[in-house]
């Protein structure tokens, strides 16, 4: 199991400069804790470079880094406590990464598209398919008819049945399934609206979508038992909340009505 500090560093490593990578590697290698001046001398870097590194990984200063570094080492000896803290930290890192990557304008655009449509085709395979059940549950409560398709062969077949003006939501963390790409191309040529939820910023689906919601790819890693569908589920929650915020009174009434129906009263 990786330590807390390793997770934090790995989550931010793409942002590092060459100097910051040297500092990061010192801690990833499990070296002895040193004062900031001692560390700067040992690594031939400046104190300010170390301070900038701390801020880049979300910490206030070097003292906080050393505290976390020591705590990480000790907590591995306390498996029960560390397991809870480990998952807690993973969720924090994951949610921060999702929020950082999501474009607010794309979220608003997608929410408006969902709100204005009544029949929604949700496409997702593997873990993304599980998210379809949650999507269907949430938005059916708002009066939407949601059709969830869970395998690529059915997705390609259904693409030919999608009509102009229909809404298709494509959920794919990898964003590079060739069969799904072909299906997305087919529906876009029919002038159907497409929303894409993916962790792949360079996904070929993007050119066929009207709203492109980028989420985190961290769910694909072994992150202390966190389910890999969490990045997509979080985006679905945000879209749902966005619609509730836009039409609070009407959506709440619809929600209450659906709850009454579900309870059989």
mmCIF file with all atom_site columns, C-alpha atoms in Angstrom, residues 10 58 69 78 80 96 99 112 132 151 159 161 181 183 195-196 199 206 213 217 221 229 247 260 263:
data_model
loop_
_atom_site.group_PDB
_atom_site.id
_atom_site.type_symbol
_atom_site.label_atom_id
_atom_site.label_alt_id
_atom_site.label_comp_id
_atom_site.label_asym_id
_atom_site.label_entity_id
_atom_site.label_seq_id
_atom_site.pdbx_PDB_ins_code
_atom_site.Cartn_x
_atom_site.Cartn_y
_atom_site.Cartn_z
_atom_site.occupancy
_atom_site.B_iso_or_equiv
_atom_site.pdbx_formal_charge
_atom_site.auth_seq_id
_atom_site.auth_comp_id
_atom_site.auth_asym_id
_atom_site.auth_atom_id
_atom_site.pdbx_PDB_model_num
ATOM 1  C CA . UNK A 1 10  ? 1.791   11.103 -7.793  1.00 0.00 ? 10  UNK A CA 1
ATOM 2  C CA . UNK A 1 58  ? -1.626  21.231 -1.884  1.00 0.00 ? 58  UNK A CA 1
ATOM 3  C CA . UNK A 1 69  ? 5.734   12.403 5.713   1.00 0.00 ? 69  UNK A CA 1
ATOM 4  C CA . UNK A 1 78  ? -1.306  0.708  12.276  1.00 0.00 ? 78  UNK A CA 1
ATOM 5  C CA . UNK A 1 80  ? -6.746  -0.567 10.862  1.00 0.00 ? 80  UNK A CA 1
ATOM 6  C CA . UNK A 1 96  ? -10.029 17.427 -6.041  1.00 0.00 ? 96  UNK A CA 1
ATOM 7  C CA . UNK A 1 99  ? -13.249 19.346 -9.729  1.00 0.00 ? 99  UNK A CA 1
ATOM 8  C CA . UNK A 1 112 ? -29.302 22.327 -20.152 1.00 0.00 ? 112 UNK A CA 1
ATOM 9  C CA . UNK A 1 132 ? -25.964 4.148  -16.216 1.00 0.00 ? 132 UNK A CA 1
ATOM 10 C CA . UNK A 1 151 ? -22.429 -3.335 -24.508 1.00 0.00 ? 151 UNK A CA 1
ATOM 11 C CA . UNK A 1 159 ? -27.072 4.241  -32.995 1.00 0.00 ? 159 UNK A CA 1
ATOM 12 C CA . UNK A 1 161 ? -32.267 3.962  -34.411 1.00 0.00 ? 161 UNK A CA 1
ATOM 13 C CA . UNK A 1 181 ? -16.645 6.065  -31.626 1.00 0.00 ? 181 UNK A CA 1
ATOM 14 C CA . UNK A 1 183 ? -21.715 4.876  -33.008 1.00 0.00 ? 183 UNK A CA 1
ATOM 15 C CA . UNK A 1 195 ? -22.786 14.545 -24.189 1.00 0.00 ? 195 UNK A CA 1
ATOM 16 C CA . UNK A 1 196 ? -19.489 12.800 -23.442 1.00 0.00 ? 196 UNK A CA 1
ATOM 17 C CA . UNK A 1 199 ? -11.160 11.043 -18.464 1.00 0.00 ? 199 UNK A CA 1
ATOM 18 C CA . UNK A 1 206 ? -14.941 15.051 -28.616 1.00 0.00 ? 206 UNK A CA 1
ATOM 19 C CA . UNK A 1 213 ? -17.202 16.691 -19.548 1.00 0.00 ? 213 UNK A CA 1
ATOM 20 C CA . UNK A 1 217 ? -8.609  9.086  -14.557 1.00 0.00 ? 217 UNK A CA 1
ATOM 21 C CA . UNK A 1 221 ? -5.700  3.008  -10.472 1.00 0.00 ? 221 UNK A CA 1
ATOM 22 C CA . UNK A 1 229 ? -16.778 4.300  -11.513 1.00 0.00 ? 229 UNK A CA 1
ATOM 23 C CA . UNK A 1 247 ? -35.176 24.850 -11.558 1.00 0.00 ? 247 UNK A CA 1
ATOM 24 C CA . UNK A 1 260 ? -44.841 9.057  -3.877  1.00 0.00 ? 260 UNK A CA 1
ATOM 25 C CA . UNK A 1 263 ? -43.553 4.158  -2.519  1.00 0.00 ? 263 UNK A CA 1
#
